mmCIF file with all atom_site columns, C-alpha atoms in Angstrom:
data_model
loop_
_atom_site.group_PDB
_atom_site.id
_atom_site.type_symbol
_atom_site.label_atom_id
_atom_site.label_alt_id
_atom_site.label_comp_id
_atom_site.label_asym_id
_atom_site.label_entity_id
_atom_site.label_seq_id
_atom_site.pdbx_PDB_ins_code
_atom_site.Cartn_x
_atom_site.Cartn_y
_atom_site.Cartn_z
_atom_site.occupancy
_atom_site.B_iso_or_equiv
_atom_site.pdbx_formal_charge
_atom_site.auth_seq_id
_atom_site.auth_comp_id
_atom_site.auth_asym_id
_atom_site.auth_atom_id
_atom_site.pdbx_PDB_model_num
ATOM 1   C CA . UNK A 1 1   ? -2.467 17.909 -21.231 1.00 96.00 ? 12  UNK A CA 1
ATOM 2   C CA . UNK A 1 2   ? -1.967 15.014 -19.510 1.00 98.00 ? 13  UNK A CA 1
ATOM 3   C CA . UNK A 1 3   ? -3.951 14.919 -16.530 1.00 98.00 ? 14  UNK A CA 1
ATOM 4   C CA . UNK A 1 4   ? -2.455 13.190 -13.084 1.00 98.00 ? 15  UNK A CA 1
ATOM 5   C CA . UNK A 1 5   ? -4.498 11.772 -10.666 1.00 98.00 ? 16  UNK A CA 1
ATOM 6   C CA . UNK A 1 6   ? -3.274 11.857 -7.255  1.00 98.00 ? 17  UNK A CA 1
ATOM 7   C CA . UNK A 1 7   ? -4.412 9.404  -4.441  1.00 97.00 ? 18  UNK A CA 1
ATOM 8   C CA . UNK A 1 8   ? -4.917 9.374  -1.875  1.00 97.00 ? 19  UNK A CA 1
ATOM 9   C CA . UNK A 1 9   ? -5.065 13.556 -1.155  1.00 98.00 ? 20  UNK A CA 1
ATOM 10  C CA . UNK A 1 10  ? -3.888 12.311 2.150   1.00 97.00 ? 21  UNK A CA 1
ATOM 11  C CA . UNK A 1 11  ? -2.651 10.011 4.399   1.00 96.00 ? 22  UNK A CA 1
ATOM 12  C CA . UNK A 1 12  ? -2.919 9.970  8.292   1.00 96.00 ? 23  UNK A CA 1
ATOM 13  C CA . UNK A 1 13  ? 0.565  7.729  9.561   1.00 95.00 ? 24  UNK A CA 1
ATOM 14  C CA . UNK A 1 14  ? 1.688  6.561  12.532  1.00 95.00 ? 25  UNK A CA 1
ATOM 15  C CA . UNK A 1 15  ? 5.606  6.368  12.558  1.00 95.00 ? 26  UNK A CA 1
ATOM 16  C CA . UNK A 1 16  ? 7.161  3.534  11.432  1.00 95.00 ? 27  UNK A CA 1
ATOM 17  C CA . UNK A 1 17  ? 4.274  2.911  9.398   1.00 96.00 ? 28  UNK A CA 1
ATOM 18  C CA . UNK A 1 18  ? 4.043  2.076  5.313   1.00 96.00 ? 29  UNK A CA 1
ATOM 19  C CA . UNK A 1 19  ? 2.530  3.984  3.104   1.00 97.00 ? 30  UNK A CA 1
ATOM 20  C CA . UNK A 1 20  ? 1.827  4.233  -0.451  1.00 98.00 ? 31  UNK A CA 1
ATOM 21  C CA . UNK A 1 21  ? 0.897  7.272  -3.037  1.00 98.00 ? 32  UNK A CA 1
ATOM 22  C CA . UNK A 1 22  ? -0.385 6.565  -6.043  1.00 98.00 ? 33  UNK A CA 1
ATOM 23  C CA . UNK A 1 23  ? -0.117 8.367  -9.005  1.00 98.00 ? 34  UNK A CA 1
ATOM 24  C CA . UNK A 1 24  ? -2.129 8.085  -12.675 1.00 98.00 ? 35  UNK A CA 1
ATOM 25  C CA . UNK A 1 25  ? -1.612 9.542  -15.748 1.00 98.00 ? 36  UNK A CA 1
ATOM 26  C CA . UNK A 1 26  ? -4.407 9.758  -18.292 1.00 98.00 ? 37  UNK A CA 1
ATOM 27  C CA . UNK A 1 27  ? -1.509 8.759  -20.691 1.00 98.00 ? 38  UNK A CA 1
ATOM 28  C CA . UNK A 1 28  ? 1.267  6.443  -21.167 1.00 98.00 ? 39  UNK A CA 1
ATOM 29  C CA . UNK A 1 29  ? 4.342  8.157  -20.069 1.00 98.00 ? 40  UNK A CA 1
ATOM 30  C CA . UNK A 1 30  ? 6.438  6.444  -21.956 1.00 98.00 ? 41  UNK A CA 1
ATOM 31  C CA . UNK A 1 31  ? 8.694  8.888  -23.653 1.00 97.00 ? 42  UNK A CA 1
ATOM 32  C CA . UNK A 1 32  ? 10.123 8.199  -27.272 1.00 97.00 ? 43  UNK A CA 1
ATOM 33  C CA . UNK A 1 33  ? 13.369 6.950  -26.234 1.00 96.00 ? 44  UNK A CA 1
ATOM 34  C CA . UNK A 1 34  ? 11.840 4.231  -23.795 1.00 97.00 ? 45  UNK A CA 1
ATOM 35  C CA . UNK A 1 35  ? 12.413 6.089  -20.764 1.00 98.00 ? 46  UNK A CA 1
ATOM 36  C CA . UNK A 1 36  ? 9.698  6.899  -18.433 1.00 98.00 ? 47  UNK A CA 1
ATOM 37  C CA . UNK A 1 37  ? 10.049 10.415 -16.983 1.00 97.00 ? 48  UNK A CA 1
ATOM 38  C CA . UNK A 1 38  ? 8.342  10.488 -13.782 1.00 98.00 ? 49  UNK A CA 1
ATOM 39  C CA . UNK A 1 39  ? 9.232  11.787 -10.787 1.00 98.00 ? 50  UNK A CA 1
ATOM 40  C CA . UNK A 1 40  ? 8.245  11.644 -7.256  1.00 98.00 ? 51  UNK A CA 1
ATOM 41  C CA . UNK A 1 41  ? 8.742  15.156 -4.860  1.00 98.00 ? 52  UNK A CA 1
ATOM 42  C CA . UNK A 1 42  ? 8.117  16.366 -1.404  1.00 98.00 ? 53  UNK A CA 1
ATOM 43  C CA . UNK A 1 43  ? 7.762  19.297 -0.475  1.00 98.00 ? 54  UNK A CA 1
ATOM 44  C CA . UNK A 1 44  ? 7.748  19.494 3.900   1.00 97.00 ? 55  UNK A CA 1
ATOM 45  C CA . UNK A 1 45  ? 6.471  22.162 5.851   1.00 96.00 ? 56  UNK A CA 1
ATOM 46  C CA . UNK A 1 46  ? 7.710  25.577 4.752   1.00 95.00 ? 57  UNK A CA 1
ATOM 47  C CA . UNK A 1 47  ? 10.160 24.526 2.634   1.00 97.00 ? 58  UNK A CA 1
ATOM 48  C CA . UNK A 1 48  ? 10.454 24.205 -1.492  1.00 97.00 ? 59  UNK A CA 1
ATOM 49  C CA . UNK A 1 49  ? 9.635  21.024 -3.087  1.00 97.00 ? 60  UNK A CA 1
ATOM 50  C CA . UNK A 1 50  ? 12.175 18.166 -3.319  1.00 97.00 ? 61  UNK A CA 1
ATOM 51  C CA . UNK A 1 51  ? 13.222 14.964 -6.226  1.00 97.00 ? 62  UNK A CA 1
ATOM 52  C CA . UNK A 1 52  ? 12.905 11.783 -3.953  1.00 97.00 ? 63  UNK A CA 1
ATOM 53  C CA . UNK A 1 53  ? 12.644 9.830  -6.869  1.00 98.00 ? 64  UNK A CA 1
ATOM 54  C CA . UNK A 1 54  ? 13.029 10.282 -10.901 1.00 98.00 ? 65  UNK A CA 1
ATOM 55  C CA . UNK A 1 55  ? 12.113 8.142  -13.498 1.00 98.00 ? 66  UNK A CA 1
ATOM 56  C CA . UNK A 1 56  ? 9.893  5.654  -11.539 1.00 98.00 ? 67  UNK A CA 1
ATOM 57  C CA . UNK A 1 57  ? 11.928 4.081  -9.342  1.00 98.00 ? 68  UNK A CA 1
ATOM 58  C CA . UNK A 1 58  ? 15.224 6.202  -9.122  1.00 98.00 ? 69  UNK A CA 1
ATOM 59  C CA . UNK A 1 59  ? 15.921 7.426  -5.487  1.00 97.00 ? 70  UNK A CA 1
ATOM 60  C CA . UNK A 1 60  ? 16.896 11.003 -6.053  1.00 95.00 ? 71  UNK A CA 1
ATOM 61  C CA . UNK A 1 61  ? 20.678 12.800 -3.535  1.00 93.00 ? 72  UNK A CA 1
ATOM 62  C CA . UNK A 1 62  ? 20.355 11.879 -0.778  1.00 94.00 ? 73  UNK A CA 1
ATOM 63  C CA . UNK A 1 63  ? 16.771 9.970  -0.074  1.00 97.00 ? 74  UNK A CA 1
ATOM 64  C CA . UNK A 1 64  ? 16.828 7.293  2.182   1.00 96.00 ? 75  UNK A CA 1
ATOM 65  C CA . UNK A 1 65  ? 16.304 3.775  0.647   1.00 95.00 ? 76  UNK A CA 1
ATOM 66  C CA . UNK A 1 66  ? 12.818 3.859  2.566   1.00 96.00 ? 77  UNK A CA 1
ATOM 67  C CA . UNK A 1 67  ? 11.650 5.655  -0.267  1.00 98.00 ? 78  UNK A CA 1
ATOM 68  C CA . UNK A 1 68  ? 10.842 3.644  -3.848  1.00 98.00 ? 79  UNK A CA 1
ATOM 69  C CA . UNK A 1 69  ? 8.740  3.640  -6.788  1.00 98.00 ? 80  UNK A CA 1
ATOM 70  C CA . UNK A 1 70  ? 7.131  1.467  -9.406  1.00 98.00 ? 81  UNK A CA 1
ATOM 71  C CA . UNK A 1 71  ? 5.403  1.323  -12.032 1.00 98.00 ? 82  UNK A CA 1
ATOM 72  C CA . UNK A 1 72  ? 5.016  1.454  -16.123 1.00 96.00 ? 83  UNK A CA 1
ATOM 73  C CA . UNK A 1 73  ? 2.812  2.998  -18.321 1.00 97.00 ? 84  UNK A CA 1
ATOM 74  C CA . UNK A 1 74  ? 0.188  5.377  -17.006 1.00 98.00 ? 85  UNK A CA 1
ATOM 75  C CA . UNK A 1 75  ? 0.021  3.646  -13.076 1.00 98.00 ? 86  UNK A CA 1
ATOM 76  C CA . UNK A 1 76  ? 3.101  4.466  -10.536 1.00 98.00 ? 87  UNK A CA 1
ATOM 77  C CA . UNK A 1 77  ? 3.557  4.262  -6.579  1.00 98.00 ? 88  UNK A CA 1
ATOM 78  C CA . UNK A 1 78  ? 5.495  5.581  -4.135  1.00 98.00 ? 89  UNK A CA 1
ATOM 79  C CA . UNK A 1 79  ? 6.103  4.154  -0.828  1.00 98.00 ? 90  UNK A CA 1
ATOM 80  C CA . UNK A 1 80  ? 7.350  4.967  2.174   1.00 97.00 ? 91  UNK A CA 1
ATOM 81  C CA . UNK A 1 81  ? 8.505  1.933  4.487   1.00 94.00 ? 92  UNK A CA 1
ATOM 82  C CA . UNK A 1 82  ? 8.519  2.807  8.217   1.00 93.00 ? 93  UNK A CA 1
ATOM 83  C CA . UNK A 1 83  ? 7.684  6.700  8.171   1.00 96.00 ? 94  UNK A CA 1
ATOM 84  C CA . UNK A 1 84  ? 9.597  8.498  9.787   1.00 95.00 ? 95  UNK A CA 1
ATOM 85  C CA . UNK A 1 85  ? 9.408  12.490 11.295  1.00 93.00 ? 96  UNK A CA 1
ATOM 86  C CA . UNK A 1 86  ? 10.646 13.931 8.767   1.00 94.00 ? 97  UNK A CA 1
ATOM 87  C CA . UNK A 1 87  ? 8.618  12.522 5.797   1.00 96.00 ? 98  UNK A CA 1
ATOM 88  C CA . UNK A 1 88  ? 6.093  14.565 6.570   1.00 95.00 ? 99  UNK A CA 1
ATOM 89  C CA . UNK A 1 89  ? 4.408  17.409 4.196   1.00 97.00 ? 100 UNK A CA 1
ATOM 90  C CA . UNK A 1 90  ? 3.327  17.122 0.755   1.00 98.00 ? 101 UNK A CA 1
ATOM 91  C CA . UNK A 1 91  ? 4.202  14.029 -2.012  1.00 98.00 ? 102 UNK A CA 1
ATOM 92  C CA . UNK A 1 92  ? 3.561  15.403 -5.532  1.00 98.00 ? 103 UNK A CA 1
ATOM 93  C CA . UNK A 1 93  ? 3.861  12.869 -8.981  1.00 98.00 ? 104 UNK A CA 1
ATOM 94  C CA . UNK A 1 94  ? 5.133  15.230 -11.887 1.00 98.00 ? 105 UNK A CA 1
ATOM 95  C CA . UNK A 1 95  ? 5.295  13.985 -15.355 1.00 98.00 ? 106 UNK A CA 1
ATOM 96  C CA . UNK A 1 96  ? 7.784  15.569 -17.776 1.00 97.00 ? 107 UNK A CA 1
ATOM 97  C CA . UNK A 1 97  ? 7.311  12.563 -21.636 1.00 97.00 ? 108 UNK A CA 1
ATOM 98  C CA . UNK A 1 98  ? 4.711  15.262 -22.770 1.00 97.00 ? 109 UNK A CA 1
ATOM 99  C CA . UNK A 1 99  ? 4.351  19.374 -22.869 1.00 95.00 ? 110 UNK A CA 1
ATOM 100 C CA . UNK A 1 100 ? 3.464  20.892 -20.773 1.00 96.00 ? 111 UNK A CA 1
ATOM 101 C CA . UNK A 1 101 ? 4.363  18.891 -17.457 1.00 97.00 ? 112 UNK A CA 1
ATOM 102 C CA . UNK A 1 102 ? 1.829  18.556 -15.447 1.00 98.00 ? 113 UNK A CA 1
ATOM 103 C CA . UNK A 1 103 ? 2.054  18.128 -11.347 1.00 98.00 ? 114 UNK A CA 1
ATOM 104 C CA . UNK A 1 104 ? -0.912 16.259 -9.381  1.00 98.00 ? 115 UNK A CA 1
ATOM 105 C CA . UNK A 1 105 ? -2.008 17.692 -6.727  1.00 98.00 ? 116 UNK A CA 1
ATOM 106 C CA . UNK A 1 106 ? -0.344 16.116 -4.209  1.00 98.00 ? 117 UNK A CA 1
ATOM 107 C CA . UNK A 1 107 ? -0.633 13.802 -1.355  1.00 98.00 ? 118 UNK A CA 1
ATOM 108 C CA . UNK A 1 108 ? -0.300 15.340 2.327   1.00 98.00 ? 119 UNK A CA 1
ATOM 109 C CA . UNK A 1 109 ? 1.179  12.851 4.733   1.00 97.00 ? 120 UNK A CA 1
ATOM 110 C CA . UNK A 1 110 ? 0.496  14.194 8.134   1.00 96.00 ? 121 UNK A CA 1
ATOM 111 C CA . UNK A 1 111 ? 1.433  12.291 12.137  1.00 88.00 ? 122 UNK A CA 1
ATOM 112 C CA . UNK A 1 112 ? -1.717 10.269 13.538  1.00 87.00 ? 123 UNK A CA 1
ATOM 113 C CA . UNK B 2 1   ? 26.020 21.734 -2.471  1.00 94.00 ? 20  UNK B CA 1
ATOM 114 C CA . UNK B 2 2   ? 23.331 23.251 -5.636  1.00 96.00 ? 21  UNK B CA 1
ATOM 115 C CA . UNK B 2 3   ? 21.677 26.472 -4.988  1.00 97.00 ? 22  UNK B CA 1
ATOM 116 C CA . UNK B 2 4   ? 19.424 28.242 -6.740  1.00 98.00 ? 23  UNK B CA 1
ATOM 117 C CA . UNK B 2 5   ? 18.240 32.120 -5.663  1.00 98.00 ? 24  UNK B CA 1
ATOM 118 C CA . UNK B 2 6   ? 15.711 33.820 -7.113  1.00 98.00 ? 25  UNK B CA 1
ATOM 119 C CA . UNK B 2 7   ? 14.729 37.086 -6.372  1.00 97.00 ? 26  UNK B CA 1
ATOM 120 C CA . UNK B 2 8   ? 12.595 39.948 -7.981  1.00 97.00 ? 27  UNK B CA 1
ATOM 121 C CA . UNK B 2 9   ? 9.664  39.195 -6.562  1.00 96.00 ? 28  UNK B CA 1
ATOM 122 C CA . UNK B 2 10  ? 6.674  41.265 -4.630  1.00 97.00 ? 29  UNK B CA 1
ATOM 123 C CA . UNK B 2 11  ? 3.547  42.935 -5.546  1.00 97.00 ? 30  UNK B CA 1
ATOM 124 C CA . UNK B 2 12  ? 2.444  44.315 -8.877  1.00 97.00 ? 31  UNK B CA 1
ATOM 125 C CA . UNK B 2 13  ? -0.196 45.727 -10.178 1.00 97.00 ? 32  UNK B CA 1
ATOM 126 C CA . UNK B 2 14  ? -2.879 44.194 -12.257 1.00 97.00 ? 33  UNK B CA 1
ATOM 127 C CA . UNK B 2 15  ? -1.117 44.719 -16.095 1.00 97.00 ? 34  UNK B CA 1
ATOM 128 C CA . UNK B 2 16  ? 2.611  45.516 -15.040 1.00 97.00 ? 35  UNK B CA 1
ATOM 129 C CA . UNK B 2 17  ? 4.968  43.412 -16.191 1.00 97.00 ? 36  UNK B CA 1
ATOM 130 C CA . UNK B 2 18  ? 8.138  41.967 -13.331 1.00 97.00 ? 37  UNK B CA 1
ATOM 131 C CA . UNK B 2 19  ? 10.930 39.830 -14.268 1.00 98.00 ? 38  UNK B CA 1
ATOM 132 C CA . UNK B 2 20  ? 12.400 37.357 -11.796 1.00 98.00 ? 39  UNK B CA 1
ATOM 133 C CA . UNK B 2 21  ? 16.235 36.258 -11.342 1.00 98.00 ? 40  UNK B CA 1
ATOM 134 C CA . UNK B 2 22  ? 17.364 33.523 -10.542 1.00 98.00 ? 41  UNK B CA 1
ATOM 135 C CA . UNK B 2 23  ? 21.328 32.734 -9.549  1.00 98.00 ? 42  UNK B CA 1
ATOM 136 C CA . UNK B 2 24  ? 22.583 29.846 -9.688  1.00 98.00 ? 43  UNK B CA 1
ATOM 137 C CA . UNK B 2 25  ? 26.035 28.340 -8.086  1.00 98.00 ? 44  UNK B CA 1
ATOM 138 C CA . UNK B 2 26  ? 27.394 24.747 -7.332  1.00 97.00 ? 45  UNK B CA 1
ATOM 139 C CA . UNK B 2 27  ? 27.020 23.484 -10.916 1.00 97.00 ? 46  UNK B CA 1
ATOM 140 C CA . UNK B 2 28  ? 28.008 24.189 -14.051 1.00 97.00 ? 47  UNK B CA 1
ATOM 141 C CA . UNK B 2 29  ? 25.204 26.376 -15.453 1.00 98.00 ? 48  UNK B CA 1
ATOM 142 C CA . UNK B 2 30  ? 25.689 26.407 -18.511 1.00 98.00 ? 49  UNK B CA 1
ATOM 143 C CA . UNK B 2 31  ? 25.095 22.155 -18.628 1.00 97.00 ? 50  UNK B CA 1
ATOM 144 C CA . UNK B 2 32  ? 21.661 22.095 -17.892 1.00 97.00 ? 51  UNK B CA 1
ATOM 145 C CA . UNK B 2 33  ? 18.239 23.131 -19.485 1.00 97.00 ? 52  UNK B CA 1
ATOM 146 C CA . UNK B 2 34  ? 16.612 24.819 -16.818 1.00 98.00 ? 53  UNK B CA 1
ATOM 147 C CA . UNK B 2 35  ? 12.859 25.335 -16.403 1.00 98.00 ? 54  UNK B CA 1
ATOM 148 C CA . UNK B 2 36  ? 10.500 28.033 -13.742 1.00 98.00 ? 55  UNK B CA 1
ATOM 149 C CA . UNK B 2 37  ? 7.356  26.348 -12.196 1.00 98.00 ? 56  UNK B CA 1
ATOM 150 C CA . UNK B 2 38  ? 4.790  28.220 -9.628  1.00 98.00 ? 57  UNK B CA 1
ATOM 151 C CA . UNK B 2 39  ? 3.052  27.044 -7.017  1.00 98.00 ? 58  UNK B CA 1
ATOM 152 C CA . UNK B 2 40  ? -0.545 29.138 -5.869  1.00 98.00 ? 59  UNK B CA 1
ATOM 153 C CA . UNK B 2 41  ? -1.903 29.533 -2.488  1.00 97.00 ? 60  UNK B CA 1
ATOM 154 C CA . UNK B 2 42  ? -4.148 26.633 -3.491  1.00 95.00 ? 61  UNK B CA 1
ATOM 155 C CA . UNK B 2 43  ? -0.814 24.678 -3.080  1.00 96.00 ? 62  UNK B CA 1
ATOM 156 C CA . UNK B 2 44  ? -1.730 23.638 -6.978  1.00 97.00 ? 63  UNK B CA 1
ATOM 157 C CA . UNK B 2 45  ? 2.270  23.393 -8.646  1.00 98.00 ? 64  UNK B CA 1
ATOM 158 C CA . UNK B 2 46  ? 2.326  24.741 -12.834 1.00 98.00 ? 65  UNK B CA 1
ATOM 159 C CA . UNK B 2 47  ? 4.869  23.941 -14.974 1.00 98.00 ? 66  UNK B CA 1
ATOM 160 C CA . UNK B 2 48  ? 5.649  27.746 -16.869 1.00 98.00 ? 67  UNK B CA 1
ATOM 161 C CA . UNK B 2 49  ? 8.223  26.141 -19.283 1.00 97.00 ? 68  UNK B CA 1
ATOM 162 C CA . UNK B 2 50  ? 12.147 25.365 -19.568 1.00 97.00 ? 69  UNK B CA 1
ATOM 163 C CA . UNK B 2 51  ? 15.345 26.542 -22.005 1.00 98.00 ? 70  UNK B CA 1
ATOM 164 C CA . UNK B 2 52  ? 18.192 24.500 -22.959 1.00 98.00 ? 71  UNK B CA 1
ATOM 165 C CA . UNK B 2 53  ? 21.316 25.233 -21.551 1.00 97.00 ? 72  UNK B CA 1
ATOM 166 C CA . UNK B 2 54  ? 22.547 27.243 -23.951 1.00 97.00 ? 73  UNK B CA 1
ATOM 167 C CA . UNK B 2 55  ? 19.546 29.158 -24.374 1.00 97.00 ? 74  UNK B CA 1
ATOM 168 C CA . UNK B 2 56  ? 19.218 28.488 -27.934 1.00 97.00 ? 75  UNK B CA 1
ATOM 169 C CA . UNK B 2 57  ? 15.118 26.816 -27.091 1.00 97.00 ? 76  UNK B CA 1
ATOM 170 C CA . UNK B 2 58  ? 12.188 27.461 -24.918 1.00 97.00 ? 77  UNK B CA 1
ATOM 171 C CA . UNK B 2 59  ? 9.489  25.484 -24.363 1.00 96.00 ? 78  UNK B CA 1
ATOM 172 C CA . UNK B 2 60  ? 6.016  27.000 -22.433 1.00 97.00 ? 79  UNK B CA 1
ATOM 173 C CA . UNK B 2 61  ? 3.247  25.841 -20.936 1.00 97.00 ? 80  UNK B CA 1
ATOM 174 C CA . UNK B 2 62  ? 0.551  27.256 -23.819 1.00 96.00 ? 81  UNK B CA 1
ATOM 175 C CA . UNK B 2 63  ? -1.925 29.234 -21.646 1.00 93.00 ? 82  UNK B CA 1
ATOM 176 C CA . UNK B 2 64  ? 1.707  31.145 -20.430 1.00 94.00 ? 83  UNK B CA 1
ATOM 177 C CA . UNK B 2 65  ? 3.351  31.915 -23.851 1.00 90.00 ? 84  UNK B CA 1
ATOM 178 C CA . UNK B 2 66  ? 2.236  35.428 -24.995 1.00 91.00 ? 85  UNK B CA 1
ATOM 179 C CA . UNK B 2 67  ? 2.898  36.304 -21.236 1.00 97.00 ? 86  UNK B CA 1
ATOM 180 C CA . UNK B 2 68  ? 5.910  35.286 -19.786 1.00 98.00 ? 87  UNK B CA 1
ATOM 181 C CA . UNK B 2 69  ? 9.868  34.918 -21.618 1.00 98.00 ? 88  UNK B CA 1
ATOM 182 C CA . UNK B 2 70  ? 12.245 32.372 -20.324 1.00 98.00 ? 89  UNK B CA 1
ATOM 183 C CA . UNK B 2 71  ? 16.064 33.555 -21.181 1.00 98.00 ? 90  UNK B CA 1
ATOM 184 C CA . UNK B 2 72  ? 18.916 33.169 -19.623 1.00 98.00 ? 91  UNK B CA 1
ATOM 185 C CA . UNK B 2 73  ? 22.452 34.885 -19.089 1.00 98.00 ? 92  UNK B CA 1
ATOM 186 C CA . UNK B 2 74  ? 25.533 31.735 -18.665 1.00 98.00 ? 93  UNK B CA 1
ATOM 187 C CA . UNK B 2 75  ? 28.036 33.758 -18.348 1.00 98.00 ? 94  UNK B CA 1
ATOM 188 C CA . UNK B 2 76  ? 26.466 35.810 -14.942 1.00 98.00 ? 95  UNK B CA 1
ATOM 189 C CA . UNK B 2 77  ? 25.130 31.897 -14.220 1.00 98.00 ? 96  UNK B CA 1
ATOM 190 C CA . UNK B 2 78  ? 21.387 33.223 -14.535 1.00 98.00 ? 97  UNK B CA 1
ATOM 191 C CA . UNK B 2 79  ? 17.261 32.134 -15.111 1.00 98.00 ? 98  UNK B CA 1
ATOM 192 C CA . UNK B 2 80  ? 14.805 34.966 -16.020 1.00 98.00 ? 99  UNK B CA 1
ATOM 193 C CA . UNK B 2 81  ? 11.673 34.776 -16.106 1.00 98.00 ? 100 UNK B CA 1
ATOM 194 C CA . UNK B 2 82  ? 9.637  38.054 -17.503 1.00 98.00 ? 101 UNK B CA 1
ATOM 195 C CA . UNK B 2 83  ? 6.410  38.146 -17.042 1.00 98.00 ? 102 UNK B CA 1
ATOM 196 C CA . UNK B 2 84  ? 4.226  41.098 -18.541 1.00 97.00 ? 103 UNK B CA 1
ATOM 197 C CA . UNK B 2 85  ? 0.498  41.784 -18.564 1.00 97.00 ? 104 UNK B CA 1
ATOM 198 C CA . UNK B 2 86  ? 0.123  40.398 -14.901 1.00 97.00 ? 105 UNK B CA 1
ATOM 199 C CA . UNK B 2 87  ? -3.246 38.903 -13.954 1.00 97.00 ? 106 UNK B CA 1
ATOM 200 C CA . UNK B 2 88  ? -4.293 38.337 -10.879 1.00 97.00 ? 107 UNK B CA 1
ATOM 201 C CA . UNK B 2 89  ? -4.136 34.542 -11.147 1.00 97.00 ? 108 UNK B CA 1
ATOM 202 C CA . UNK B 2 90  ? -0.807 34.731 -11.642 1.00 98.00 ? 109 UNK B CA 1
ATOM 203 C CA . UNK B 2 91  ? -0.248 35.167 -7.799  1.00 98.00 ? 110 UNK B CA 1
ATOM 204 C CA . UNK B 2 92  ? 1.928  32.433 -6.851  1.00 98.00 ? 111 UNK B CA 1
ATOM 205 C CA . UNK B 2 93  ? 5.300  31.328 -5.173  1.00 98.00 ? 112 UNK B CA 1
ATOM 206 C CA . UNK B 2 94  ? 7.779  31.070 -8.293  1.00 98.00 ? 113 UNK B CA 1
ATOM 207 C CA . UNK B 2 95  ? 10.139 28.403 -8.140  1.00 98.00 ? 114 UNK B CA 1
ATOM 208 C CA . UNK B 2 96  ? 13.437 27.695 -10.810 1.00 97.00 ? 115 UNK B CA 1
ATOM 209 C CA . UNK B 2 97  ? 14.865 24.496 -11.289 1.00 98.00 ? 116 UNK B CA 1
ATOM 210 C CA . UNK B 2 98  ? 17.448 22.391 -12.640 1.00 96.00 ? 117 UNK B CA 1
ATOM 211 C CA . UNK B 2 99  ? 15.079 20.236 -14.465 1.00 87.00 ? 118 UNK B CA 1
ATOM 212 C CA . UNK B 2 100 ? 12.986 19.187 -11.337 1.00 87.00 ? 119 UNK B CA 1
ATOM 213 C CA . UNK B 2 101 ? 16.060 18.161 -9.450  1.00 91.00 ? 120 UNK B CA 1
ATOM 214 C CA . UNK B 2 102 ? 17.025 21.151 -8.184  1.00 95.00 ? 121 UNK B CA 1
ATOM 215 C CA . UNK B 2 103 ? 14.968 23.878 -6.435  1.00 97.00 ? 122 UNK B CA 1
ATOM 216 C CA . UNK B 2 104 ? 15.128 27.320 -5.534  1.00 97.00 ? 123 UNK B CA 1
ATOM 217 C CA . UNK B 2 105 ? 13.315 28.822 -2.252  1.00 97.00 ? 124 UNK B CA 1
ATOM 218 C CA . UNK B 2 106 ? 10.883 30.457 -4.527  1.00 98.00 ? 125 UNK B CA 1
ATOM 219 C CA . UNK B 2 107 ? 10.030 33.713 -4.951  1.00 98.00 ? 126 UNK B CA 1
ATOM 220 C CA . UNK B 2 108 ? 6.161  35.008 -3.737  1.00 98.00 ? 127 UNK B CA 1
ATOM 221 C CA . UNK B 2 109 ? 4.524  37.193 -6.887  1.00 98.00 ? 128 UNK B CA 1
ATOM 222 C CA . UNK B 2 110 ? 1.235  38.849 -5.162  1.00 98.00 ? 129 UNK B CA 1
ATOM 223 C CA . UNK B 2 111 ? -0.775 40.803 -8.593  1.00 98.00 ? 130 UNK B CA 1
ATOM 224 C CA . UNK B 2 112 ? -3.492 43.000 -6.467  1.00 96.00 ? 131 UNK B CA 1
ATOM 225 C CA . UNK B 2 113 ? -4.288 46.815 -7.009  1.00 94.00 ? 132 UNK B CA 1
#
């Protein structure tokens, strides 16, 4: 199985600060169709996960452009510019290139 | 508005069977692959498997393939997860998802005697 390594496990931030979360995979996530199926999810406290970014860098529906995703092959980053209170929760990366699909362990974003 | 509503969770004894349902609305269910994902009490996320839009093909996590079965009824816009011979490690919240882009509220399953 593809191992997804997310760092850091937790982040303590002030409102308005910018942060980055790293996600590294044990194999390239480029599929045979040339696309990279690496997505980012946010699970707010007490809520279901929500899709933030799909295929590395595409914003999900209704997701503010403070969120951005970059990366390629095995190395990916989620950046949040100007953190707001509603951004708090656990962020997960997930790869949907190789079966079985696998998730990172999550990064918990908390208020400083 | 896309909605996914799971049901069928609860307390179940080890070795028993359980069937979860997920009713979809707000989109054309028969156009989409659908998946089940579970989250353990420790918050670990695990992909269970998925099913093609017409129900003709399924993929499973190898560790669960022999005990879990995914099916769908497009006429009822409903996704199913049949769980058999459940174990304590199957205790989790089970989510149905529309290819990770939409998630239900989850169904809690506790396996305990």
